[in-house]
Coordinates of C-alpha atoms in Angstrom, one line a residue:
M163 CA -53.1 -24.3 -33.8
A164 CA -52.7 -22.2 -36.6
L165 CA -55.3 -20.0 -35.3
D166 CA -53.7 -19.4 -32.1
L167 CA -50.6 -18.2 -33.8
N168 CA -52.3 -15.8 -36.1
V169 CA -54.7 -14.5 -33.0
A170 CA -51.3 -13.6 -31.0
R171 CA -49.5 -12.3 -33.7
E172 CA -52.1 -9.9 -34.5
R173 CA -52.3 -8.8 -30.3
A174 CA -48.7 -8.3 -30.9
T175 CA -49.2 -6.1 -34.0
R176 CA -52.0 -3.9 -32.2
T177 CA -49.5 -3.7 -28.9
V178 CA -47.2 -2.5 -30.6
K179 CA -49.1 0.2 -32.8
S180 CA -50.5 1.1 -29.8
F181 CA -47.2 2.7 -28.6
S182 CA -46.0 6.4 -29.2
P183 CA -43.0 7.0 -30.9
Q184 CA -41.4 8.5 -28.0
Q185 CA -42.6 5.3 -26.1
M186 CA -41.2 3.2 -28.7
L187 CA -37.7 4.9 -28.3
I188 CA -37.4 4.7 -24.8
L189 CA -38.3 1.1 -25.2
A190 CA -35.7 0.6 -28.0
G191 CA -33.1 2.3 -25.8
L192 CA -33.8 0.3 -22.7
S193 CA -33.6 -2.7 -25.0
I194 CA -30.3 -2.1 -26.4
V195 CA -28.9 -1.4 -22.7
S196 CA -30.4 -4.4 -21.2
I197 CA -28.6 -6.6 -23.9
M198 CA -25.4 -5.1 -23.7
G199 CA -25.3 -5.6 -20.3
L200 CA -26.1 -9.1 -20.9
I201 CA -23.7 -9.6 -23.2
A202 CA -20.9 -8.0 -20.7
L203 CA -22.4 -10.1 -17.9
M204 CA -22.1 -13.3 -19.8
R205 CA -18.4 -12.7 -20.9
W206 CA -17.2 -11.5 -17.3
V207 CA -19.1 -14.9 -16.0
S208 CA -17.5 -16.8 -18.9
Q209 CA -13.9 -15.5 -18.7
P210 CA -11.5 -17.2 -15.9
S211 CA -10.7 -15.7 -13.0
Y212 CA -6.6 -15.2 -12.8
A213 CA -4.4 -15.0 -9.8
V214 CA -0.9 -14.0 -9.4
L215 CA 1.7 -17.0 -10.1
V216 CA 5.0 -15.2 -10.3
A217 CA 5.4 -11.2 -9.3
G218 CA 8.3 -9.0 -9.3
A219 CA 10.5 -11.6 -11.4
Q220 CA 13.5 -10.5 -13.6
G221 CA 13.1 -11.3 -17.7
A222 CA 15.3 -14.5 -17.2
E223 CA 13.1 -16.3 -14.6
V224 CA 9.9 -14.8 -16.8
S225 CA 11.1 -16.7 -19.5
K226 CA 11.7 -20.1 -17.6
V227 CA 8.2 -20.0 -16.2
T228 CA 6.5 -19.4 -19.2
A229 CA 8.3 -22.0 -21.0
A230 CA 7.8 -24.1 -18.3
L231 CA 3.8 -23.6 -18.4
N232 CA 4.1 -23.9 -22.3
E233 CA 5.6 -27.3 -22.0
A234 CA 2.6 -28.1 -19.6
G235 CA -0.1 -26.7 -21.8
V236 CA -1.4 -24.0 -19.1
T237 CA -2.5 -20.8 -20.0
Y238 CA -1.0 -17.8 -18.7
Q239 CA -1.1 -14.1 -18.9
L240 CA 2.0 -11.3 -18.4
G241 CA 1.3 -8.3 -16.1
S242 CA 3.2 -5.6 -14.6
N243 CA 5.2 -4.8 -17.7
G244 CA 6.2 -8.5 -17.9
A245 CA 7.5 -8.7 -14.6
S246 CA 4.2 -11.0 -13.2
V247 CA 2.8 -14.3 -14.6
L248 CA -0.7 -14.8 -14.2
V249 CA -2.9 -18.2 -14.3
A250 CA -6.1 -19.1 -13.4
N251 CA -7.5 -20.0 -10.2
D252 CA -8.6 -23.6 -11.4
K253 CA -5.0 -24.3 -13.1
M254 CA -2.9 -22.7 -10.0
A255 CA -2.0 -26.5 -8.8
A256 CA -1.1 -27.9 -12.3
A257 CA 1.0 -24.5 -13.0
R258 CA 3.1 -24.6 -9.4
A259 CA 3.4 -28.6 -10.4
A260 CA 4.8 -27.8 -13.6
L261 CA 7.5 -25.5 -12.3
S262 CA 8.5 -28.0 -9.5
D263 CA 9.2 -30.1 -12.4
A264 CA 11.0 -28.1 -14.1
G265 CA 13.0 -26.7 -11.6
V266 CA 11.9 -23.3 -11.6
N267 CA 12.5 -21.7 -7.9
L268 CA 9.2 -19.4 -7.0
T269 CA 10.5 -17.9 -4.3
G270 CA 13.7 -16.6 -5.1
Q271 CA 16.0 -18.4 -2.4
V272 CA 18.8 -19.9 -2.6
P273 CA 20.4 -22.9 -1.2
G274 CA 21.4 -22.7 2.1
Y275 CA 22.2 -25.5 4.8
E276 CA 20.6 -28.2 2.4
L277 CA 24.1 -28.1 0.7
L278 CA 25.9 -30.0 3.7
D279 CA 23.3 -33.3 2.8
K280 CA 25.1 -33.5 -0.4
Q281 CA 28.3 -34.3 1.1
S282 CA 29.6 -37.8 0.5
M283 CA 32.5 -39.7 3.0
T284 CA 35.5 -38.7 0.6
T285 CA 34.5 -34.7 0.9
S286 CA 38.3 -32.9 1.4
E287 CA 38.0 -30.7 4.3
F288 CA 38.7 -27.7 2.3
Q289 CA 35.3 -28.5 0.5
Q290 CA 33.5 -28.9 3.8
R291 CA 34.7 -25.9 4.7
V292 CA 33.7 -24.1 1.2
D293 CA 30.3 -25.9 1.5
L294 CA 29.7 -24.3 5.1
Q295 CA 30.3 -20.9 4.3
R296 CA 28.1 -21.0 1.1
A297 CA 25.7 -22.5 3.3
L298 CA 26.0 -19.7 5.4
E299 CA 25.6 -17.4 2.9
G300 CA 22.6 -19.0 1.5
E301 CA 21.0 -18.9 5.3
L302 CA 21.4 -15.2 5.4
T303 CA 20.3 -14.2 1.9
N304 CA 17.2 -16.1 2.5
M305 CA 16.7 -14.2 5.8
L306 CA 17.0 -11.0 4.2
L307 CA 14.9 -11.6 1.6
E308 CA 11.9 -12.1 4.2
M309 CA 12.5 -8.3 4.8
D310 CA 9.5 -6.1 3.6
A311 CA 12.1 -3.4 2.1
V312 CA 14.4 -6.0 0.4
D313 CA 13.5 -7.2 -3.0
S314 CA 16.8 -9.3 -3.8
A315 CA 19.8 -10.0 -1.6
K316 CA 23.2 -11.2 -2.1
V317 CA 25.7 -12.2 1.0
Q318 CA 29.1 -12.7 0.4
L319 CA 31.3 -13.7 3.9
S320 CA 34.7 -13.2 4.1
L321 CA 36.3 -16.0 7.1
P322 CA 39.3 -16.4 7.7
E323 CA 41.1 -19.1 9.0
K324 CA 42.6 -19.6 12.6
A325 CA 45.5 -18.2 13.6
L326 CA 48.0 -19.5 16.2
F327 CA 48.4 -16.2 17.7
A328 CA 45.9 -13.5 18.7
D329 CA 47.9 -11.1 17.0
D330 CA 48.2 -12.6 14.0
Q331 CA 44.3 -13.2 13.3
Q332 CA 42.4 -11.0 10.9
D333 CA 38.9 -10.0 11.4
A334 CA 36.0 -12.0 9.5
R335 CA 34.0 -9.4 6.7
A336 CA 30.9 -9.6 5.2
S337 CA 29.3 -7.9 2.1
V338 CA 25.6 -7.5 1.4
L339 CA 24.4 -6.4 -1.7
V340 CA 20.5 -5.7 -2.0
G341 CA 18.0 -4.3 -4.3
T342 CA 15.0 -2.5 -3.0
N343 CA 12.0 -0.4 -4.6
A344 CA 12.6 2.7 -2.3
R345 CA 15.5 4.6 -0.6
M346 CA 16.6 2.2 2.7
D347 CA 16.3 4.3 5.7
S348 CA 18.8 3.8 8.5
S349 CA 17.2 1.5 10.9
T350 CA 16.6 -0.7 8.3
V351 CA 20.2 -0.8 7.3
R352 CA 21.2 -1.3 10.9
A353 CA 18.9 -4.1 11.2
I354 CA 21.0 -6.1 8.2
M355 CA 24.2 -5.2 9.9
Q356 CA 23.1 -7.0 13.2
T357 CA 21.4 -9.7 11.6
V358 CA 24.6 -10.4 9.4
A359 CA 27.3 -9.8 12.6
S360 CA 24.6 -12.2 15.0
A361 CA 24.7 -15.0 12.5
V362 CA 28.2 -15.4 12.0
P363 CA 31.0 -16.0 14.7
D364 CA 33.6 -13.2 15.5
L365 CA 32.0 -10.7 13.0
D366 CA 31.6 -7.0 14.2
P367 CA 28.7 -5.2 12.8
D368 CA 31.2 -2.4 12.0
N369 CA 32.8 -5.0 9.7
V370 CA 29.2 -5.5 7.3
T371 CA 29.1 -3.2 4.5
V372 CA 25.6 -2.8 3.0
T373 CA 25.1 -1.7 -0.5
D374 CA 22.5 -1.4 -3.2
T375 CA 22.3 -2.9 -6.5
T376 CA 22.9 1.2 -7.6
G377 CA 26.5 1.0 -6.0
R378 CA 25.3 3.5 -3.2
I379 CA 27.0 2.5 -0.1
L380 CA 24.4 2.3 2.8
S381 CA 26.9 1.9 5.6
V382 CA 30.6 2.3 6.1
D383 CA 32.9 2.4 9.0
G384 CA 29.8 1.4 11.3
M385 CA 27.8 4.1 10.3
S386 CA 24.2 3.2 8.9
A387 CA 22.4 3.0 5.9
G388 CA 22.2 6.0 3.9
D389 CA 22.9 8.3 6.6
D390 CA 26.0 10.1 5.5
P391 CA 27.3 13.0 8.0
M392 CA 25.7 16.0 5.7
Q393 CA 22.1 13.9 5.8
M394 CA 22.5 13.4 9.5
A395 CA 23.1 16.8 10.2
R396 CA 20.1 18.0 7.7
K397 CA 17.8 16.0 9.8
Y398 CA 18.8 17.3 13.0
E399 CA 18.6 20.9 12.0
A400 CA 14.8 20.4 10.3
A401 CA 14.0 18.4 13.7
T402 CA 15.1 21.2 15.9
A403 CA 13.6 23.9 13.6
A404 CA 10.3 22.4 13.6
Q405 CA 10.2 22.1 17.4
A406 CA 10.9 25.6 17.7
Q407 CA 8.3 26.7 14.5
S408 CA 5.4 24.7 16.0
M409 CA 5.9 26.6 19.3
L410 CA 5.8 30.3 17.2
D411 CA 3.1 29.1 15.2
T412 CA 1.1 28.6 18.3
I413 CA 1.6 31.9 19.9
L414 CA 1.9 34.2 16.9
G415 CA -0.2 32.7 14.3
P416 CA 0.7 30.5 10.9
G417 CA 2.9 32.2 9.0
R418 CA 4.1 34.8 11.6
S419 CA 7.5 33.8 11.9
V420 CA 10.5 32.0 10.3
V421 CA 13.2 29.9 11.8
R422 CA 16.1 28.4 10.6
V423 CA 18.9 26.1 12.4
S424 CA 22.5 25.2 11.1
A425 CA 24.0 22.7 13.1
E426 CA 27.9 21.9 13.5
M427 CA 28.3 18.1 14.4
D428 CA 31.4 15.8 15.1
F429 CA 31.0 12.8 13.2
N430 CA 34.1 11.2 14.6
Q431 CA 34.0 7.8 16.3
I432 CA 36.1 8.2 19.8
E433 CA 36.6 5.2 22.1
S434 CA 38.8 6.1 25.2
K435 CA 39.9 4.0 28.1
S436 CA 40.9 5.2 31.8
T437 CA 41.6 3.4 34.8
T438 CA 41.1 5.0 38.4
Y439 CA 43.2 3.9 41.4
S440 CA 41.9 5.0 45.1
G441 CA 42.7 4.3 48.6
D442 CA 46.1 3.6 50.6
P443 CA 48.0 0.6 49.6
K444 CA 47.0 -2.5 51.7
T445 CA 49.2 -5.8 52.1
V446 CA 47.2 -8.5 51.3
G447 CA 50.4 -11.1 52.0
S448 CA 53.7 -11.7 52.0
Q449 CA 56.5 -14.6 51.6
T450 CA 59.7 -15.0 53.1
S451 CA 62.8 -17.4 52.2
E452 CA 65.8 -18.1 53.9
E453 CA 68.9 -19.9 52.3
S454 CA 72.6 -20.6 54.8
F455 CA 75.3 -22.7 54.0
V456 CA 78.3 -24.0 56.0
G457 CA 81.5 -25.9 54.9
P458 CA 85.3 -26.7 54.7
G459 CA 87.4 -24.1 54.0
A460 CA 89.5 -23.9 50.9
T461 CA 93.2 -25.3 51.1
I462 CA 96.2 -22.9 49.7
P463 CA 99.5 -24.7 48.7
A464 CA 102.5 -23.4 49.0
G465 CA 105.3 -22.7 45.9
V466 CA 107.0 -20.3 43.9
I467 CA 104.6 -18.3 42.2
G468 CA 104.6 -14.9 40.0
V469 CA 107.6 -13.9 37.8
T470 CA 109.7 -12.9 40.1
G471 CA 109.9 -16.0 41.6
T472 CA 108.1 -15.4 45.1
T473 CA 108.2 -18.2 47.3
L474 CA 105.1 -18.9 49.3
A475 CA 105.6 -20.2 52.4
T476 CA 105.6 -24.1 52.8
G477 CA 102.3 -25.7 54.2
E478 CA 98.4 -25.6 53.5
V479 CA 96.2 -22.2 54.4
V480 CA 92.3 -23.2 55.0
V481 CA 89.4 -20.6 54.7
P482 CA 86.1 -21.4 56.1
Q483 CA 83.2 -21.1 53.9
E484 CA 79.9 -20.1 55.7
Y485 CA 76.5 -18.0 54.7
T486 CA 73.0 -16.8 55.3
K487 CA 70.7 -15.3 52.8
T488 CA 66.9 -14.1 53.5
D489 CA 64.4 -12.8 51.0
T490 CA 61.2 -11.2 52.1
I491 CA 58.2 -10.6 49.2
G492 CA 55.4 -8.7 50.0
S493 CA 51.9 -7.6 48.2
A494 CA 49.8 -4.8 48.4
A495 CA 46.7 -4.0 46.9
I496 CA 45.2 -0.9 45.6
D497 CA 41.4 0.0 44.5
S498 CA 41.1 0.6 40.6
T499 CA 38.2 1.3 38.4
E500 CA 38.4 0.6 34.8
T501 CA 36.3 2.9 32.5
V502 CA 35.7 2.5 28.6
T503 CA 34.3 5.4 26.7
R504 CA 32.6 5.3 23.5
E505 CA 31.5 8.5 21.7
N506 CA 29.1 7.7 19.0
P507 CA 29.3 9.9 15.6
G508 CA 26.8 13.3 15.3
K509 CA 27.4 15.0 18.4
V510 CA 26.7 18.4 18.3
K511 CA 29.5 20.6 18.6
R512 CA 27.7 24.2 17.8
L513 CA 24.1 25.5 17.1
S514 CA 23.1 28.6 15.5
V515 CA 19.5 29.6 15.1
A516 CA 18.1 32.3 13.3
V517 CA 14.5 33.5 14.1
A518 CA 12.3 36.0 12.1
V519 CA 9.0 37.7 13.6
D520 CA 6.6 39.6 11.6
Q521 CA 6.5 42.8 13.3
A522 CA 2.6 43.5 12.8
A523 CA 2.0 40.6 14.9
L524 CA 4.3 41.4 17.5
D525 CA 2.7 44.7 17.8
T526 CA -1.1 43.2 17.5
L527 CA -0.2 40.8 20.4
G528 CA 2.0 42.8 22.6
A529 CA 4.7 39.9 22.8
N530 CA 8.0 40.6 24.4
E531 CA 11.0 39.8 22.2
A532 CA 13.0 38.9 25.3
D533 CA 10.8 36.1 26.2
L534 CA 10.3 34.7 22.3
E535 CA 13.9 34.3 22.4
A536 CA 13.8 32.9 25.7
L537 CA 11.3 30.2 24.7
V538 CA 12.9 29.5 21.5
I539 CA 16.4 29.3 23.3
A540 CA 14.5 26.5 25.7
A541 CA 13.0 24.8 22.6
V542 CA 15.9 23.9 20.9
G543 CA 18.1 23.3 24.0
A544 CA 20.8 25.5 23.0
D545 CA 23.7 26.0 25.2
T546 CA 24.9 30.0 24.8
A547 CA 27.1 29.6 27.3
P548 CA 30.6 30.7 26.3
A549 CA 33.6 27.8 26.2
P550 CA 34.8 26.1 27.9
D551 CA 31.7 25.9 30.1
G552 CA 29.4 25.7 27.3
R553 CA 29.4 25.4 23.5
G554 CA 28.7 28.9 22.9
D555 CA 25.5 28.2 20.9
V556 CA 24.3 31.7 19.2
V557 CA 20.2 32.3 19.0
E558 CA 18.8 36.0 17.0
L559 CA 15.7 36.5 17.2
K560 CA 14.9 39.9 15.1
P561 CA 11.4 41.3 14.6
Q562 CA 11.0 41.8 10.4
T563 CA 8.2 43.3 7.9
F564 CA 6.8 40.1 6.6
D565 CA 5.9 40.5 2.6
T566 CA 2.1 38.8 3.2
A567 CA 1.2 38.6 -0.5
A568 CA 2.2 35.2 -1.3
T569 CA 0.4 34.0 1.8
E570 CA -2.4 35.7 0.3
A571 CA -2.3 34.6 -3.0
A572 CA -1.6 31.3 -1.6
E573 CA -5.0 31.2 0.5
E574 CA -6.8 32.6 -2.6
A575 CA -5.4 29.8 -4.7
T576 CA -6.7 27.7 -2.1
K577 CA -9.9 28.8 -1.7
S578 CA -10.3 28.5 -5.3
V579 CA -9.4 25.2 -5.5
A580 CA -11.8 24.1 -2.8
S581 CA -14.3 26.2 -4.4
A582 CA -13.8 24.5 -7.7
Q583 CA -13.5 20.8 -6.5
S584 CA -16.9 21.5 -4.5
R585 CA -18.3 22.8 -7.8
D586 CA -17.3 19.4 -9.7
K587 CA -18.7 17.5 -6.9
L588 CA -22.3 19.5 -7.5
I589 CA -22.0 19.5 -11.3
G590 CA -21.6 15.4 -10.8
Y591 CA -24.5 15.1 -8.3
A592 CA -26.3 17.3 -10.7
Q593 CA -25.6 15.0 -13.8
T594 CA -26.2 12.2 -11.5
G595 CA -30.0 12.8 -10.7
G596 CA -30.6 13.8 -13.7
A597 CA -30.2 10.7 -15.1
L598 CA -31.9 8.9 -12.7
V599 CA -34.7 11.6 -13.1
V600 CA -34.5 10.8 -16.5
L601 CA -34.5 6.8 -16.0
L602 CA -37.1 7.4 -13.7
L603 CA -39.5 9.4 -16.3
S604 CA -38.8 6.5 -19.0
L605 CA -39.7 3.7 -17.1
V606 CA -43.0 5.7 -16.0
F607 CA -44.2 6.5 -19.4
L608 CA -43.1 2.9 -20.4
R609 CA -45.3 1.9 -17.7
K610 CA -48.2 3.6 -18.5
G611 CA -48.1 2.5 -21.9
L612 CA -48.1 -1.0 -21.0
K613 CA -50.5 -0.5 -18.4
G614 CA -53.0 1.1 -21.1
R615 CA -52.7 -2.0 -23.0
A616 CA -52.7 -4.5 -20.5
D617 CA -56.1 -3.5 -19.1
E618 CA -58.8 -6.0 -19.7
V619 CA -62.8 -5.6 -19.7
D620 CA -63.9 -8.3 -17.0
E621 CA -67.6 -7.8 -16.5
I622 CA -70.0 -5.1 -17.8
D623 CA -73.6 -5.0 -16.6
T624 CA -75.8 -5.1 -19.5
A625 CA -78.2 -2.4 -18.4
V626 CA -75.3 0.3 -17.6
L627 CA -73.6 -1.1 -20.6
A628 CA -76.8 0.2 -23.0
R629 CA -77.4 3.1 -21.0
S630 CA -74.0 4.5 -21.5
A631 CA -74.4 3.2 -25.1
E632 CA -77.1 5.6 -25.9
P633 CA -75.5 8.9 -26.5
F634 CA -73.2 7.0 -29.1
G635 CA -76.0 5.8 -31.4
V636 CA -76.9 2.4 -29.8
I637 CA -80.2 2.3 -29.4
A638 CA -81.9 0.7 -26.3
G639 CA -84.6 -2.0 -25.9
G640 CA -88.1 -0.3 -27.2
E641 CA -86.9 1.8 -29.7
T642 CA -87.1 0.9 -33.7
P643 CA -84.7 1.7 -36.2
A644 CA -87.2 3.8 -38.2
T645 CA -87.0 6.7 -35.9
A646 CA -83.3 6.4 -35.9
N647 CA -80.8 8.1 -37.6
A648 CA -78.6 5.9 -39.7
A649 CA -75.4 8.1 -39.3
T650 CA -76.0 8.0 -35.1
M651 CA -77.1 4.3 -35.1
A652 CA -73.7 3.4 -36.0
L653 CA -71.5 2.3 -33.4
A654 CA -68.4 4.8 -33.7
V655 CA -65.0 2.8 -33.5
P656 CA -61.8 3.1 -34.8
N657 CA -61.5 2.5 -38.2
R658 CA -58.8 -0.3 -38.3
P659 CA -58.2 -3.5 -40.1
G660 CA -59.7 -6.2 -38.6
S661 CA -62.4 -4.7 -36.9
A662 CA -65.8 -6.2 -37.1
L663 CA -68.1 -3.0 -36.1
A664 CA -66.6 -1.2 -39.3
V665 CA -69.1 0.6 -40.6
A666 CA -69.5 2.8 -44.0
G667 CA -71.7 5.8 -43.2
A668 CA -72.1 6.9 -47.0
D669 CA -73.9 4.3 -48.1
E670 CA -77.7 4.9 -46.3
D671 CA -78.5 1.6 -47.1
E672 CA -75.8 -0.4 -45.7
A673 CA -76.2 2.1 -42.7
R674 CA -80.0 1.3 -42.5
A675 CA -79.0 -2.5 -42.6
A676 CA -76.4 -2.4 -39.8
G677 CA -79.0 -0.2 -37.8
E678 CA -81.5 -2.9 -37.9
R679 CA -79.3 -5.6 -37.0
R680 CA -77.9 -3.7 -34.0
A681 CA -81.5 -2.9 -33.4
L682 CA -83.1 -6.5 -32.9
D683 CA -80.5 -7.0 -29.6
P684 CA -78.1 -4.1 -29.0
A685 CA -77.2 -5.3 -25.5
H686 CA -76.2 -8.7 -26.3
E687 CA -74.6 -7.4 -29.9
V688 CA -71.9 -5.4 -27.6
L689 CA -71.5 -7.9 -25.1
D690 CA -70.7 -10.4 -28.2
L691 CA -68.3 -7.6 -29.5
I692 CA -66.5 -7.7 -25.7
D693 CA -66.1 -11.4 -25.9
R694 CA -64.8 -11.2 -29.8
E695 CA -62.4 -7.7 -29.2
P696 CA -61.9 -6.8 -25.8
D697 CA -58.9 -4.8 -26.3
D698 CA -60.6 -2.9 -28.9
V699 CA -63.7 -2.1 -26.6
A700 CA -61.3 -1.2 -23.8
A701 CA -59.9 1.4 -26.3
L702 CA -62.8 3.0 -27.3
L703 CA -64.0 3.6 -23.7
R704 CA -61.1 5.1 -22.8
S705 CA -61.4 7.5 -25.6
W706 CA -65.0 8.0 -24.8
V707 CA -63.6 8.8 -21.4
A708 CA -60.8 11.3 -22.7
D709 CA -63.7 12.9 -25.3
R710 CA -66.2 14.1 -22.0
R711 CA -63.4 14.8 -19.8
S712 CA -62.2 17.2 -22.3

């Protein structure tokens, strides 16, 4: 066993010494890179994979979550500047169970109709009404949290009690506070208003006020979402100008025209009702009633009356009573139409359009100014008819001399940036290719070095080996050591430690003795040498071949 270890150690030493310094450096570099990659792979494999347990939470919520996880002994990591909590995938179920036991709400939802499940038989009517309102507010809040644009929400309802008379009944109102991570558009605010109004009885969407957490009112007086009058006007002007600009860019070319639009808009919300009667009255029915009375006359007594003492005639005067009454009531119908008109805010009252075109482009293309102006009027939908028949919009198209220096500079800058990006890409490709070439060359050199040491001599014909050895001092059969020179009879092998063929040429006696020993049976001696030191013989043969070729 000890002999095998010594042989292995000697072979390893010879293999290492056979490498050139360049090959040693390449081998050392590849070894270092491999070891570092293996260490990084082992660390990556050994580390647990984390998943998000809570994201976008406030500081108080994160504190509750971490306290519950610490109590349960679940390891975690904080991310997103402390706004999210991550736990290992295999600990996710345990973490959720720990939070549930601690009563921590992960979804951010508030109690809804489940509040009504806690009412008892002794709950008062006032408490029932308050719980119903709280449950409705909670359900609306949870509904708004499902929207992608809403991060947090809170709904407050004002539901007055039913009044006996309709004129005394107050309108229901709602206030919605939302938290977002970006500016909310008008369509989203309209959706919030309609959602809340549809869920509450007798609640008009105009009575829903939406406010964000920064204190900005997103809806007021039925107008939506962050679209104040000035913003709505700017949007309309930009959209109108874009229509005309795209048309002129197609005709004259980019940068050959400028379009500016100014719109005067009416943001009053108007609702009007009108009733129209048409056709002749038509009798659709009549009602007649009659009344008659016949009775005895009244008796007038006789006697002295008045201050003068006038005496009436004696006896009785009888006045008969009788009358007849007839009433006729007729019904007539007239055709009528009741119309309710509601005008939404944002009606255009007057439009002003200013268009400047490049004189050089007009001269080059031979375009007509009147034709271009007519196209612009049609593109923006201008009503140039004077009042009262039209709005009296103004559209002015004037040719001007454009300063193209800025445009040319911008084009040059764009080309420079593009060329710089292309150059950077080429440099990156060159660096990557160079690194790959260096790596391939390193592998090739290393492979050659390893292959040179791995070559083995399997079989060598005795006669061939004897003939090949003649020029180098090995005596073939039939020759005697007396006719051979001692220096040429010695086998020229590298004088390395442990070599069995090292011969001292300076000492004539030792050289002659070595020649006599080899002369006895040189072929068998060589074969024995191959069996004992195959690597040295292979290296010697390669050096001979290299010397002959050179």
